[in-house]
Amino acid sequence: MVGAVTIRFVVVAPRDVRFERDFLWGTATSAYQIEGGASNTDWWRFERQAGSPVAETCGDACDSWRRYEEDLDIVASLGLDAYRFSLEWSRIEPRRGVVDHEALAHYRRVLEGCRARGLAPVVTLHHFTLPQWVADEGGFESPTIVARMAEYAKVVGAAFGDLIAVACTINEPNIVAAMGYLAAMFPPGVSDQGRYVAVNETLRACHRAMVRALRAGPGDYPIGLTLSMAQYEAVAGGDGPLEDFRREMEDEYLRGVDEDDFLGVQCYTKHLVGPDGLIWGGDGECTDMGYLFWPQVVGYTVRRAAQWTSRPLLVTENGIGTEDDAQRVRYLAAALRSLEDARRDGVDVRGYFQWSLLDNFEWVLGYGPRFGLVAVDRSTFARTAKPSAAWYAEAVRKARRRA
Ligand code: NOJ
């Protein structure tokens, strides 16, 4: 006799997320790219390795570890709602299991500094860098990495849960994997398809563990990851490679998003894909990253994300690396138009964060491409707002009036 079989469908009920405002207008940075002196990281070491692909060392970056008040004043002066920045894990937990309370006190001052200026702090826990001790354990290939990241998230949640407005667990995990394990341009400098796929899976597990750790702590803020997305377009013979490439870069992540409170979409350009894979640049106007000038990617990617999930979206990064600030204004204007069109068509986007507040350390390209609304003198660290900063502030004022 066959007994009754009960089939249970496990439905993860979406949380009722509350963003602090209807729409968050902001700008974004990351710790390693602006703070300076983050010498206890895998990146610091990678830059100094023999044969390193990194154009120049990060060094003092924008000296924002010391100048963060000035940075926050600038964000507030632009009339924005939110500031997205990241915490440097290697400062918070410089050695395994050792929490640096001075580092926690520092970041608490940054969060309080946001709140004092009426800015919602959007906090990223992992933005590309690992503490050296974590890298030495094997980084994203270590059997302990999921637990380590969850423990770190628990520390962050306990310390700052009362102040965080939005938490991003891992910034662009797909880029961490692609650049670190396929292109060999980020630490650990590996090029291996199998390891790349495995690391992507591990990063998704890390994210889920971090979400659980943050949700178990104080505060009730939306938690999600931020994904690098692009408009991929096949040229002759590129259809199959496009599907393969995008599956690993986007779809495998988008599949899991419904368990989160939101998805952060980060987008810069359109990539062409041919029979041999991704083609850098293309015919037409390019940026100093060598990317096609393709601001309409914002509308494209949020629409694509919305086909996978009904969770709210935040554009957690979008911008252009260029010496030509007039090109930046043209880019932002078109990007915001495409965002507005998508929202008008019902895509649930709750915020837009321009990348970046400051000209900063652009990873393997060093201080070459300039993404900032604000220029930073490389010897005095003096900040000078570019015309695009005033343009963006005015664009935000006008968008609010239209809303
Ligand atoms: C995405 C990354 O999150 C950020 O660190 C980088 O500087 C920008 N894209 C521009 O390339």
mmCIF file of C-alpha atoms and ligand atoms in Angstrom:
data_model
loop_
_atom_site.group_PDB
_atom_site.id
_atom_site.type_symbol
_atom_site.label_atom_id
_atom_site.label_comp_id
_atom_site.label_asym_id
_atom_site.label_seq_id
_atom_site.Cartn_x
_atom_site.Cartn_y
_atom_site.Cartn_z
ATOM 1 C CA MET A 1 0.000 0.000 0.000
ATOM 2 C CA VAL A 2 1.272 3.379 -0.894
ATOM 3 C CA GLY A 3 0.900 5.899 1.915
ATOM 4 C CA ALA A 4 -0.255 9.465 1.406
ATOM 5 C CA VAL A 5 2.493 11.735 0.218
ATOM 6 C CA THR A 6 2.457 15.302 1.349
ATOM 7 C CA ILE A 7 4.180 17.717 -0.943
ATOM 8 C CA ARG A 8 5.164 20.984 0.678
ATOM 9 C CA PHE A 9 5.967 24.007 -1.408
ATOM 10 C CA VAL A 10 8.291 26.276 0.481
ATOM 11 C CA VAL A 11 7.233 29.778 -0.385
ATOM 12 C CA VAL A 12 9.501 32.512 0.855
ATOM 13 C CA ALA A 13 7.139 35.299 1.776
ATOM 14 C CA PRO A 14 8.490 38.610 0.572
ATOM 15 C CA ARG A 15 9.034 40.990 3.458
ATOM 16 C CA ASP A 16 7.095 44.196 3.439
ATOM 17 C CA VAL A 17 10.047 46.454 2.779
ATOM 18 C CA ARG A 18 9.975 50.070 3.714
ATOM 19 C CA PHE A 19 12.307 52.533 2.110
ATOM 20 C CA GLU A 20 12.620 55.745 4.052
ATOM 21 C CA ARG A 21 11.459 57.904 1.162
ATOM 22 C CA ASP A 22 9.380 57.259 -1.948
ATOM 23 C CA PHE A 23 12.495 57.595 -4.037
ATOM 24 C CA LEU A 24 16.119 57.883 -2.929
ATOM 25 C CA TRP A 25 18.342 60.160 -4.973
ATOM 26 C CA GLY A 26 21.955 59.599 -4.107
ATOM 27 C CA THR A 27 25.545 59.162 -5.044
ATOM 28 C CA ALA A 28 27.871 56.264 -4.259
ATOM 29 C CA THR A 29 31.453 55.433 -3.297
ATOM 30 C CA SER A 30 33.320 52.474 -1.815
ATOM 31 C CA ALA A 31 35.761 52.305 1.077
ATOM 32 C CA TYR A 32 38.865 51.062 -0.723
ATOM 33 C CA GLN A 33 38.388 53.476 -3.603
ATOM 34 C CA ILE A 34 38.246 56.602 -1.445
ATOM 35 C CA GLU A 35 39.470 56.024 2.119
ATOM 36 C CA GLY A 36 43.163 55.451 1.512
ATOM 37 C CA GLY A 37 45.596 53.275 3.414
ATOM 38 C CA ALA A 38 43.557 50.045 3.452
ATOM 39 C CA SER A 39 46.778 48.076 3.564
ATOM 40 C CA ASN A 40 45.383 44.955 5.238
ATOM 41 C CA THR A 41 43.456 43.893 2.108
ATOM 42 C CA ASP A 42 43.978 41.432 -0.709
ATOM 43 C CA TRP A 43 43.855 44.354 -3.163
ATOM 44 C CA TRP A 44 46.742 46.218 -1.504
ATOM 45 C CA ARG A 45 48.847 43.078 -1.837
ATOM 46 C CA PHE A 46 47.657 42.305 -5.390
ATOM 47 C CA GLU A 47 48.748 45.772 -6.558
ATOM 48 C CA ARG A 48 52.293 45.019 -5.366
ATOM 49 C CA GLN A 49 52.652 41.496 -6.734
ATOM 50 C CA ALA A 50 55.216 40.940 -9.488
ATOM 51 C CA GLY A 51 53.438 41.199 -12.841
ATOM 52 C CA SER A 52 50.322 42.752 -11.300
ATOM 53 C CA PRO A 53 47.916 44.066 -13.974
ATOM 54 C CA VAL A 54 46.998 47.053 -11.756
ATOM 55 C CA ALA A 55 48.076 50.333 -13.379
ATOM 56 C CA GLU A 56 49.124 52.032 -10.142
ATOM 57 C CA THR A 57 48.753 51.569 -6.410
ATOM 58 C CA CYS A 58 45.763 52.922 -4.506
ATOM 59 C CA GLY A 59 47.807 54.558 -1.740
ATOM 60 C CA ASP A 60 45.971 57.391 -0.023
ATOM 61 C CA ALA A 61 43.036 57.278 -2.453
ATOM 62 C CA CYS A 62 40.923 60.390 -1.695
ATOM 63 C CA ASP A 63 41.946 60.455 1.966
ATOM 64 C CA SER A 64 38.283 60.071 2.871
ATOM 65 C CA TRP A 65 39.087 58.104 6.033
ATOM 66 C CA ARG A 66 40.058 61.514 7.388
ATOM 67 C CA ARG A 67 37.934 63.747 5.159
ATOM 68 C CA TYR A 68 34.585 61.961 5.369
ATOM 69 C CA GLU A 69 32.862 64.963 7.014
ATOM 70 C CA GLU A 70 33.796 67.097 4.032
ATOM 71 C CA ASP A 71 32.489 64.407 1.675
ATOM 72 C CA LEU A 72 29.189 64.211 3.551
ATOM 73 C CA ASP A 73 28.903 68.021 3.453
ATOM 74 C CA ILE A 74 29.242 67.883 -0.321
ATOM 75 C CA VAL A 75 26.568 65.180 -0.682
ATOM 76 C CA ALA A 76 24.237 67.220 1.545
ATOM 77 C CA SER A 77 24.998 70.414 -0.384
ATOM 78 C CA LEU A 78 23.767 68.698 -3.553
ATOM 79 C CA GLY A 79 20.378 68.226 -1.870
ATOM 80 C CA LEU A 80 20.470 64.425 -2.208
ATOM 81 C CA ASP A 81 18.505 61.979 -0.053
ATOM 82 C CA ALA A 82 21.077 59.266 0.414
ATOM 83 C CA TYR A 83 24.748 58.386 0.405
ATOM 84 C CA ARG A 84 25.918 54.885 -0.512
ATOM 85 C CA PHE A 85 29.312 53.925 0.865
ATOM 86 C CA SER A 86 30.987 50.734 2.014
ATOM 87 C CA LEU A 87 32.552 49.400 5.180
ATOM 88 C CA GLU A 88 36.076 48.031 4.989
ATOM 89 C CA TRP A 89 35.974 44.539 6.506
ATOM 90 C CA SER A 90 39.763 44.490 6.998
ATOM 91 C CA ARG A 91 39.477 47.497 9.330
ATOM 92 C CA ILE A 92 36.524 46.101 11.289
ATOM 93 C CA GLU A 93 38.005 42.615 11.676
ATOM 94 C CA PRO A 94 41.745 43.026 11.060
ATOM 95 C CA ARG A 95 42.476 39.519 12.298
ATOM 96 C CA ARG A 96 40.237 36.506 12.551
ATOM 97 C CA GLY A 97 37.667 37.019 15.304
ATOM 98 C CA VAL A 98 39.210 40.310 16.465
ATOM 99 C CA VAL A 99 36.868 43.281 16.177
ATOM 100 C CA ASP A 100 38.490 46.709 16.079
ATOM 101 C CA HIS A 101 36.218 48.926 18.146
ATOM 102 C CA GLU A 102 37.896 52.096 16.931
ATOM 103 C CA ALA A 103 37.031 51.162 13.366
ATOM 104 C CA LEU A 104 33.427 50.521 14.431
ATOM 105 C CA ALA A 105 33.377 53.904 16.191
ATOM 106 C CA HIS A 106 34.694 55.548 13.029
ATOM 107 C CA TYR A 107 31.980 54.054 10.825
ATOM 108 C CA ARG A 108 29.368 54.918 13.429
ATOM 109 C CA ARG A 109 30.477 58.553 13.091
ATOM 110 C CA VAL A 110 30.047 58.266 9.304
ATOM 111 C CA LEU A 111 26.541 56.832 9.683
ATOM 112 C CA GLU A 112 25.623 59.454 12.281
ATOM 113 C CA GLY A 113 27.132 62.096 10.017
ATOM 114 C CA CYS A 114 24.744 60.991 7.283
ATOM 115 C CA ARG A 115 21.762 61.092 9.628
ATOM 116 C CA ALA A 116 22.748 64.518 11.000
ATOM 117 C CA ARG A 117 22.685 65.861 7.447
ATOM 118 C CA GLY A 118 19.365 64.233 6.552
ATOM 119 C CA LEU A 119 21.061 61.618 4.354
ATOM 120 C CA ALA A 120 19.916 57.995 4.389
ATOM 121 C CA PRO A 121 23.011 55.794 4.819
ATOM 122 C CA VAL A 122 23.046 53.006 2.224
ATOM 123 C CA VAL A 123 25.742 50.677 3.466
ATOM 124 C CA THR A 124 27.612 48.049 1.458
ATOM 125 C CA LEU A 125 29.319 45.366 3.530
ATOM 126 C CA HIS A 126 31.621 43.928 0.892
ATOM 127 C CA HIS A 127 32.833 46.046 -2.012
ATOM 128 C CA PHE A 128 35.549 44.026 -3.785
ATOM 129 C CA THR A 129 38.166 43.822 -0.993
ATOM 130 C CA LEU A 130 38.888 41.006 1.462
ATOM 131 C CA PRO A 131 40.992 41.208 4.610
ATOM 132 C CA GLN A 132 44.343 39.548 3.963
ATOM 133 C CA TRP A 133 43.641 36.854 6.555
ATOM 134 C CA VAL A 134 40.469 35.875 4.684
ATOM 135 C CA ALA A 135 42.348 35.782 1.376
ATOM 136 C CA ASP A 136 45.008 33.641 3.071
ATOM 137 C CA GLU A 137 42.338 31.150 4.102
ATOM 138 C CA GLY A 138 41.490 30.780 0.409
ATOM 139 C CA GLY A 139 39.137 33.741 -0.102
ATOM 140 C CA PHE A 140 35.986 32.748 -1.973
ATOM 141 C CA GLU A 141 37.340 29.247 -2.447
ATOM 142 C CA SER A 142 37.747 28.599 1.261
ATOM 143 C CA PRO A 143 35.257 26.224 2.905
ATOM 144 C CA THR A 144 34.967 28.766 5.724
ATOM 145 C CA ILE A 145 34.071 31.829 3.623
ATOM 146 C CA VAL A 146 30.283 31.609 4.026
ATOM 147 C CA ALA A 147 30.595 31.441 7.807
ATOM 148 C CA ARG A 148 33.203 34.221 7.870
ATOM 149 C CA MET A 149 31.017 36.598 5.892
ATOM 150 C CA ALA A 150 27.994 35.770 8.032
ATOM 151 C CA GLU A 151 30.003 36.476 11.200
ATOM 152 C CA TYR A 152 31.174 39.783 9.751
ATOM 153 C CA ALA A 153 27.580 40.679 8.779
ATOM 154 C CA LYS A 154 26.468 39.860 12.328
ATOM 155 C CA VAL A 155 29.044 42.295 13.728
ATOM 156 C CA VAL A 156 27.935 45.011 11.293
ATOM 157 C CA GLY A 157 24.244 44.435 11.959
ATOM 158 C CA ALA A 158 24.715 44.562 15.726
ATOM 159 C CA ALA A 159 26.849 47.709 15.537
ATOM 160 C CA PHE A 160 24.862 49.745 13.011
ATOM 161 C CA GLY A 161 21.392 48.199 12.642
ATOM 162 C CA ASP A 162 19.850 51.204 14.370
ATOM 163 C CA LEU A 163 21.280 53.607 11.775
ATOM 164 C CA ILE A 164 21.364 51.752 8.445
ATOM 165 C CA ALA A 165 18.729 52.826 5.907
ATOM 166 C CA VAL A 166 19.490 50.161 3.295
ATOM 167 C CA ALA A 167 22.083 47.362 3.370
ATOM 168 C CA CYS A 168 23.824 45.925 0.322
ATOM 169 C CA THR A 169 25.520 42.660 1.259
ATOM 170 C CA ILE A 170 27.976 42.122 -1.601
ATOM 171 C CA ASN A 171 28.728 44.602 -4.339
ATOM 172 C CA GLU A 172 28.710 43.063 -7.819
ATOM 173 C CA PRO A 173 29.517 39.472 -6.798
ATOM 174 C CA ASN A 174 29.407 38.593 -10.508
ATOM 175 C CA ILE A 175 32.289 41.028 -11.144
ATOM 176 C CA VAL A 176 34.250 39.711 -8.150
ATOM 177 C CA ALA A 177 34.018 36.272 -9.781
ATOM 178 C CA ALA A 178 34.505 37.341 -13.413
ATOM 179 C CA MET A 179 37.406 39.703 -12.817
ATOM 180 C CA GLY A 180 39.071 37.597 -10.129
ATOM 181 C CA TYR A 181 38.619 34.091 -11.550
ATOM 182 C CA LEU A 182 38.114 34.532 -15.311
ATOM 183 C CA ALA A 183 39.834 37.733 -16.461
ATOM 184 C CA ALA A 184 42.610 37.590 -13.822
ATOM 185 C CA MET A 185 42.343 41.360 -13.348
ATOM 186 C CA PHE A 186 41.229 41.326 -9.694
ATOM 187 C CA PRO A 187 42.671 39.242 -6.863
ATOM 188 C CA PRO A 188 43.438 36.390 -6.828
ATOM 189 C CA GLY A 189 44.318 36.846 -10.527
ATOM 190 C CA VAL A 190 42.973 33.497 -11.760
ATOM 191 C CA SER A 191 41.619 32.540 -15.178
ATOM 192 C CA ASP A 192 39.632 29.318 -14.922
ATOM 193 C CA GLN A 193 36.033 28.781 -16.079
ATOM 194 C CA GLY A 194 35.310 26.030 -13.534
ATOM 195 C CA ARG A 195 36.585 28.050 -10.602
ATOM 196 C CA TYR A 196 34.681 31.105 -11.858
ATOM 197 C CA VAL A 197 31.378 29.209 -11.854
ATOM 198 C CA ALA A 198 32.078 27.715 -8.423
ATOM 199 C CA VAL A 199 32.962 31.110 -6.931
ATOM 200 C CA ASN A 200 29.723 32.604 -8.264
ATOM 201 C CA GLU A 201 27.825 29.887 -6.433
ATOM 202 C CA THR A 202 29.780 30.498 -3.265
ATOM 203 C CA LEU A 203 29.122 34.220 -3.484
ATOM 204 C CA ARG A 204 25.393 33.564 -3.683
ATOM 205 C CA ALA A 205 25.657 31.390 -0.579
ATOM 206 C CA CYS A 206 27.619 34.144 1.181
ATOM 207 C CA HIS A 207 24.926 36.639 0.279
ATOM 208 C CA ARG A 208 22.140 34.464 1.653
ATOM 209 C CA ALA A 209 24.040 33.884 4.879
ATOM 210 C CA MET A 210 24.680 37.616 5.247
ATOM 211 C CA VAL A 211 21.003 38.425 4.697
ATOM 212 C CA ARG A 212 20.068 35.982 7.448
ATOM 213 C CA ALA A 213 22.673 37.435 9.805
ATOM 214 C CA LEU A 214 21.517 41.012 9.201
ATOM 215 C CA ARG A 215 17.832 40.138 9.541
ATOM 216 C CA ALA A 216 18.532 38.488 12.891
ATOM 217 C CA GLY A 217 20.061 41.708 14.234
ATOM 218 C CA PRO A 218 18.529 45.023 15.289
ATOM 219 C CA GLY A 219 16.804 47.364 12.849
ATOM 220 C CA ASP A 220 14.362 46.759 10.052
ATOM 221 C CA TYR A 221 15.878 47.957 6.815
ATOM 222 C CA PRO A 222 15.785 46.577 3.264
ATOM 223 C CA ILE A 223 18.621 44.150 2.476
ATOM 224 C CA GLY A 224 19.770 43.029 -0.956
ATOM 225 C CA LEU A 225 22.752 42.587 -3.217
ATOM 226 C CA THR A 226 23.918 44.751 -6.075
ATOM 227 C CA LEU A 227 24.426 43.144 -9.467
ATOM 228 C CA SER A 228 26.461 44.353 -12.414
ATOM 229 C CA MET A 229 24.108 44.304 -15.393
ATOM 230 C CA ALA A 230 24.566 45.375 -18.991
ATOM 231 C CA GLN A 231 22.802 45.429 -22.299
ATOM 232 C CA TYR A 232 24.345 42.457 -24.094
ATOM 233 C CA GLU A 233 24.004 42.437 -27.875
ATOM 234 C CA ALA A 234 25.097 39.630 -30.180
ATOM 235 C CA VAL A 235 27.010 40.300 -33.381
ATOM 236 C CA ALA A 236 27.222 37.564 -36.057
ATOM 237 C CA GLY A 237 27.736 34.212 -34.384
ATOM 238 C CA GLY A 238 27.345 35.662 -30.897
ATOM 239 C CA ASP A 239 23.861 34.466 -29.905
ATOM 240 C CA GLY A 240 24.955 31.291 -28.126
ATOM 241 C CA PRO A 241 27.964 32.856 -26.374
ATOM 242 C CA LEU A 242 25.718 35.759 -25.294
ATOM 243 C CA GLU A 243 23.235 33.423 -23.625
ATOM 244 C CA ASP A 244 26.069 31.491 -21.936
ATOM 245 C CA PHE A 245 27.816 34.592 -20.723
ATOM 246 C CA ARG A 246 24.698 36.338 -19.476
ATOM 247 C CA ARG A 247 23.409 33.206 -17.728
ATOM 248 C CA GLU A 248 26.410 33.205 -15.427
ATOM 249 C CA MET A 249 26.690 36.987 -15.127
ATOM 250 C CA GLU A 250 23.037 37.821 -14.521
ATOM 251 C CA ASP A 251 20.434 35.057 -14.704
ATOM 252 C CA GLU A 252 21.831 32.771 -12.027
ATOM 253 C CA TYR A 253 21.732 35.746 -9.653
ATOM 254 C CA LEU A 254 18.351 37.073 -10.778
ATOM 255 C CA ARG A 255 16.857 33.658 -10.057
ATOM 256 C CA GLY A 256 17.450 34.104 -6.315
ATOM 257 C CA VAL A 257 16.391 37.708 -5.906
ATOM 258 C CA ASP A 258 12.812 37.054 -4.773
ATOM 259 C CA GLU A 259 14.111 36.076 -1.344
ATOM 260 C CA ASP A 260 15.644 39.531 -0.893
ATOM 261 C CA ASP A 261 14.050 42.868 -0.080
ATOM 262 C CA PHE A 262 15.308 44.591 -3.226
ATOM 263 C CA LEU A 263 17.782 44.221 -6.049
ATOM 264 C CA GLY A 264 20.504 46.784 -6.674
ATOM 265 C CA VAL A 265 21.048 47.237 -10.408
ATOM 266 C CA GLN A 266 24.414 48.631 -11.514
ATOM 267 C CA CYS A 267 24.891 49.433 -15.159
ATOM 268 C CA TYR A 268 27.198 51.421 -17.386
ATOM 269 C CA THR A 269 27.115 50.258 -20.983
ATOM 270 C CA LYS A 270 26.183 47.915 -23.794
ATOM 271 C CA HIS A 271 28.537 44.998 -24.476
ATOM 272 C CA LEU A 272 28.767 43.296 -27.838
ATOM 273 C CA VAL A 273 29.242 39.531 -27.860
ATOM 274 C CA GLY A 274 30.733 37.631 -30.790
ATOM 275 C CA PRO A 275 31.528 33.956 -31.402
ATOM 276 C CA ASP A 276 34.578 34.218 -29.138
ATOM 277 C CA GLY A 277 32.773 36.008 -26.332
ATOM 278 C CA LEU A 278 32.727 39.606 -25.122
ATOM 279 C CA ILE A 279 34.045 42.304 -27.462
ATOM 280 C CA TRP A 280 35.554 45.332 -25.747
ATOM 281 C CA GLY A 281 34.089 48.696 -26.863
ATOM 282 C CA GLY A 282 32.670 48.949 -30.376
ATOM 283 C CA ASP A 283 32.081 51.467 -33.129
ATOM 284 C CA GLY A 284 30.729 54.777 -31.958
ATOM 285 C CA GLU A 285 31.280 57.138 -29.057
ATOM 286 C CA CYS A 286 33.277 55.562 -26.220
ATOM 287 C CA THR A 287 34.097 56.574 -22.648
ATOM 288 C CA ASP A 288 37.498 56.593 -20.928
ATOM 289 C CA MET A 289 36.738 53.050 -19.709
ATOM 290 C CA GLY A 290 36.689 52.000 -23.355
ATOM 291 C CA TYR A 291 32.960 51.395 -22.952
ATOM 292 C CA LEU A 292 30.376 52.342 -25.559
ATOM 293 C CA PHE A 293 28.569 55.551 -24.546
ATOM 294 C CA TRP A 294 25.232 53.889 -23.756
ATOM 295 C CA PRO A 295 23.257 55.737 -21.046
ATOM 296 C CA GLN A 296 19.969 54.111 -22.048
ATOM 297 C CA VAL A 297 21.347 50.975 -20.381
ATOM 298 C CA VAL A 298 19.617 52.164 -17.195
ATOM 299 C CA GLY A 299 16.134 51.775 -18.629
ATOM 300 C CA TYR A 300 17.133 48.548 -20.364
ATOM 301 C CA THR A 301 18.558 46.840 -17.275
ATOM 302 C CA VAL A 302 15.803 47.798 -14.837
ATOM 303 C CA ARG A 303 13.245 46.498 -17.333
ATOM 304 C CA ARG A 304 15.225 43.265 -17.683
ATOM 305 C CA ALA A 305 15.514 42.892 -13.891
ATOM 306 C CA ALA A 306 11.763 43.475 -13.570
ATOM 307 C CA GLN A 307 11.134 40.543 -15.898
ATOM 308 C CA TRP A 308 12.800 38.301 -13.311
ATOM 309 C CA THR A 309 11.534 39.737 -10.071
ATOM 310 C CA SER A 310 8.760 41.885 -8.689
ATOM 311 C CA ARG A 311 10.955 42.984 -5.780
ATOM 312 C CA PRO A 312 11.696 46.731 -5.731
ATOM 313 C CA LEU A 313 14.797 47.847 -7.614
ATOM 314 C CA LEU A 314 17.382 50.456 -6.746
ATOM 315 C CA VAL A 315 19.844 51.674 -9.351
ATOM 316 C CA THR A 316 22.728 51.477 -6.890
ATOM 317 C CA GLU A 317 25.323 52.588 -9.475
ATOM 318 C CA ASN A 318 25.350 54.306 -12.833
ATOM 319 C CA GLY A 319 27.745 56.841 -14.264
ATOM 320 C CA ILE A 320 30.545 57.466 -16.710
ATOM 321 C CA GLY A 321 34.331 57.511 -16.535
ATOM 322 C CA THR A 322 35.356 60.569 -18.512
ATOM 323 C CA GLU A 323 37.665 63.588 -18.441
ATOM 324 C CA ASP A 324 34.974 65.478 -20.315
ATOM 325 C CA ASP A 325 32.433 66.718 -17.804
ATOM 326 C CA ALA A 326 30.071 67.857 -20.573
ATOM 327 C CA GLN A 327 30.009 64.233 -21.745
ATOM 328 C CA ARG A 328 29.079 63.244 -18.166
ATOM 329 C CA VAL A 329 26.131 65.656 -18.214
ATOM 330 C CA ARG A 330 24.961 64.271 -21.555
ATOM 331 C CA TYR A 331 25.272 60.757 -20.202
ATOM 332 C CA LEU A 332 23.382 61.463 -16.976
ATOM 333 C CA ALA A 333 20.619 63.349 -18.762
ATOM 334 C CA ALA A 334 19.969 60.433 -21.107
ATOM 335 C CA ALA A 335 20.326 57.884 -18.292
ATOM 336 C CA LEU A 336 17.746 59.682 -16.146
ATOM 337 C CA ARG A 337 15.379 60.001 -19.108
ATOM 338 C CA SER A 338 15.525 56.247 -19.672
ATOM 339 C CA LEU A 339 14.932 55.662 -15.957
ATOM 340 C CA GLU A 340 11.910 57.964 -15.957
ATOM 341 C CA ASP A 341 10.452 56.169 -18.992
ATOM 342 C CA ALA A 342 10.844 52.800 -17.291
ATOM 343 C CA ARG A 343 9.201 54.055 -14.110
ATOM 344 C CA ARG A 344 6.371 55.569 -16.121
ATOM 345 C CA ASP A 345 5.876 52.124 -17.652
ATOM 346 C CA GLY A 346 5.477 50.682 -14.158
ATOM 347 C CA VAL A 347 8.953 49.359 -13.339
ATOM 348 C CA ASP A 348 9.258 49.575 -9.554
ATOM 349 C CA VAL A 349 12.493 51.541 -9.092
ATOM 350 C CA ARG A 350 12.935 53.189 -5.684
ATOM 351 C CA GLY A 351 16.221 55.028 -6.076
ATOM 352 C CA TYR A 352 19.107 56.103 -8.261
ATOM 353 C CA PHE A 353 22.722 56.445 -7.126
ATOM 354 C CA GLN A 354 25.147 58.192 -9.414
ATOM 355 C CA TRP A 355 28.622 56.633 -9.440
ATOM 356 C CA SER A 356 30.572 58.395 -8.104
ATOM 357 C CA LEU A 357 30.790 61.307 -5.711
ATOM 358 C CA LEU A 358 34.566 61.618 -6.184
ATOM 359 C CA ASP A 359 37.191 60.874 -8.808
ATOM 360 C CA ASN A 360 38.611 57.777 -7.173
ATOM 361 C CA PHE A 361 40.685 54.609 -7.547
ATOM 362 C CA GLU A 362 39.248 52.678 -10.482
ATOM 363 C CA TRP A 363 40.716 49.297 -9.523
ATOM 364 C CA VAL A 364 42.901 47.756 -12.228
ATOM 365 C CA LEU A 365 42.883 51.072 -14.145
ATOM 366 C CA GLY A 366 44.205 53.078 -11.195
ATOM 367 C CA TYR A 367 43.342 56.784 -11.196
ATOM 368 C CA GLY A 368 42.758 56.891 -14.981
ATOM 369 C CA PRO A 369 39.007 56.978 -15.607
ATOM 370 C CA ARG A 370 37.247 59.762 -13.716
ATOM 371 C CA PHE A 371 33.753 58.962 -12.549
ATOM 372 C CA GLY A 372 33.390 61.800 -10.033
ATOM 373 C CA LEU A 373 30.967 64.676 -9.796
ATOM 374 C CA VAL A 374 33.793 66.137 -7.739
ATOM 375 C CA ALA A 375 37.480 66.287 -8.731
ATOM 376 C CA VAL A 376 40.133 65.414 -6.148
ATOM 377 C CA ASP A 377 43.599 66.957 -6.329
ATOM 378 C CA ARG A 378 45.967 63.978 -6.130
ATOM 379 C CA SER A 379 48.504 65.775 -3.952
ATOM 380 C CA THR A 380 46.416 68.073 -1.714
ATOM 381 C CA PHE A 381 43.162 66.027 -1.824
ATOM 382 C CA ALA A 382 41.282 69.309 -2.304
ATOM 383 C CA ARG A 383 37.781 68.641 -3.597
ATOM 384 C CA THR A 384 36.375 70.725 -6.470
ATOM 385 C CA ALA A 385 32.834 70.174 -7.631
ATOM 386 C CA LYS A 386 32.496 69.870 -11.405
ATOM 387 C CA PRO A 387 29.631 71.477 -13.353
ATOM 388 C CA SER A 388 28.012 67.998 -13.501
ATOM 389 C CA ALA A 389 27.536 68.132 -9.709
ATOM 390 C CA ALA A 390 25.371 71.247 -9.970
ATOM 391 C CA TRP A 391 23.645 69.739 -13.002
ATOM 392 C CA TYR A 392 22.784 66.556 -11.090
ATOM 393 C CA ALA A 393 21.531 68.528 -8.073
ATOM 394 C CA GLU A 394 19.230 70.531 -10.350
ATOM 395 C CA ALA A 395 18.070 67.400 -12.204
ATOM 396 C CA VAL A 396 17.095 65.861 -8.854
ATOM 397 C CA ARG A 397 15.191 69.015 -7.814
ATOM 398 C CA LYS A 398 13.299 69.001 -11.115
ATOM 399 C CA ALA A 399 12.534 65.270 -10.902
ATOM 400 C CA ARG A 400 11.133 65.735 -7.387
ATOM 401 C CA ARG A 401 8.915 68.566 -8.623
ATOM 402 C CA ARG A 402 7.598 66.346 -11.436
ATOM 403 C CA ALA A 403 6.895 63.423 -9.077
HETATM 404 C C1 NOJ B 1 31.231 49.172 -10.381
HETATM 405 C C2 NOJ B 1 31.991 49.063 -9.088
HETATM 406 O O1 NOJ B 1 31.109 48.743 -8.054
HETATM 407 C C3 NOJ B 1 32.789 50.292 -8.743
HETATM 408 O O2 NOJ B 1 33.668 49.965 -7.712
HETATM 409 C C4 NOJ B 1 33.489 50.825 -9.976
HETATM 410 O O3 NOJ B 1 34.333 51.887 -9.677
HETATM 411 C C5 NOJ B 1 32.449 51.232 -10.984
HETATM 412 N N1 NOJ B 1 31.659 50.098 -11.360
HETATM 413 C C6 NOJ B 1 33.014 51.846 -12.257
HETATM 414 O O4 NOJ B 1 33.727 50.918 -12.982
#
